């Protein structure tokens, strides 16, 4: 499952034209003052320079962690800047029940990945996932990582994902699916500045045409999500999607993700030492490492099959949460993940068949 708004161009300022002073005798000033005030007020707008049209939003790749631009191209206000979480998270195919989420408050996890939309989800039903569930688990103290599993690379490896291959219009398809993602997020009460993580499963490495099609889809999705006021994130395998996006970042390509969620199953968190990524790339607060997958854990008598993640990244901001539950940046998880350990270059890097 996984950037930075460049400095916005400043719009030209329009100043009122300088007013000329009349050489009227002092005695006559008061007599004509009020008449002149009306005339000046009426002509100032007529004489002022025509307003300069706002420049179109820049398409340069935003800097990691920067506020997402709104639909008008302006930057999201400080009141709705991204909320960050640092700690451990888990994700699982279907959102667990409220009872399970309550029982898992005794776990080392403080955030949960939710598969909120996309035609490629493995668990599209999501019986528990609704605005009430979102508000309830947020009130318990959970932080949410919304994941969208839409169309996949034409050369995707997982057989279950092949029916969802990107079509002949990747840019248009990416734009449309971004709109779907934002609508689904809004329906759950996920507010602007929330990250929406696009899940692109592992695909055949070395297939240039496939990679180019996938990149076009991802960039269009990112651009539209950002335009609509949300933060585009990206999840994939370090050997395919993450590697290709990092190469585009180095090349200065526009419309890249704001947050990188990379899958490398080392068994231990290694947020800062992933060899595929430059040390300063997607920092600060813009990385998630999925370091283990398909493991079974049980807390409070409730068992789940999960993937484990180390997080230093944005989480959802709710519009329907109880007062005070999401308006401020949450504290870091009480059980923070262990300090990152050096990655092993020979370790398997894979994005499993995702939900």
Coordinates of C-alpha atoms in Angstrom, one line a residue, residues 49 56 66 117 120 122 141 145 159-160 166 180 184 187 190 222 247 249 259 261 302 313 324 342 352:
X49 CA -6.1 47.9 -13.1
X56 CA -3.3 27.5 -13.1
X66 CA 3.1 19.2 2.5
X117 CA -13.0 1.4 -1.8
X120 CA -9.9 -4.6 -6.9
X122 CA -10.5 -8.8 -2.1
X141 CA -8.2 5.9 20.1
X145 CA -5.2 4.4 7.2
X159 CA -3.9 -14.0 -10.5
X160 CA -6.9 -12.6 -8.5
X166 CA -5.7 -0.8 -16.2
X180 CA -14.6 7.3 -6.7
X184 CA -16.2 6.8 -0.8
X187 CA -19.3 8.9 2.6
X190 CA -13.1 11.0 6.2
X222 CA -2.7 11.4 -7.4
X247 CA 13.0 6.5 -10.0
X249 CA 11.0 11.2 -8.0
X259 CA 3.3 9.3 1.3
X261 CA 3.8 2.8 2.0
X302 CA -10.3 -12.1 19.1
X313 CA 2.7 9.1 8.3
X324 CA -12.2 16.5 20.2
X342 CA 19.2 -1.9 8.7
X352 CA 1.1 -10.0 -1.2

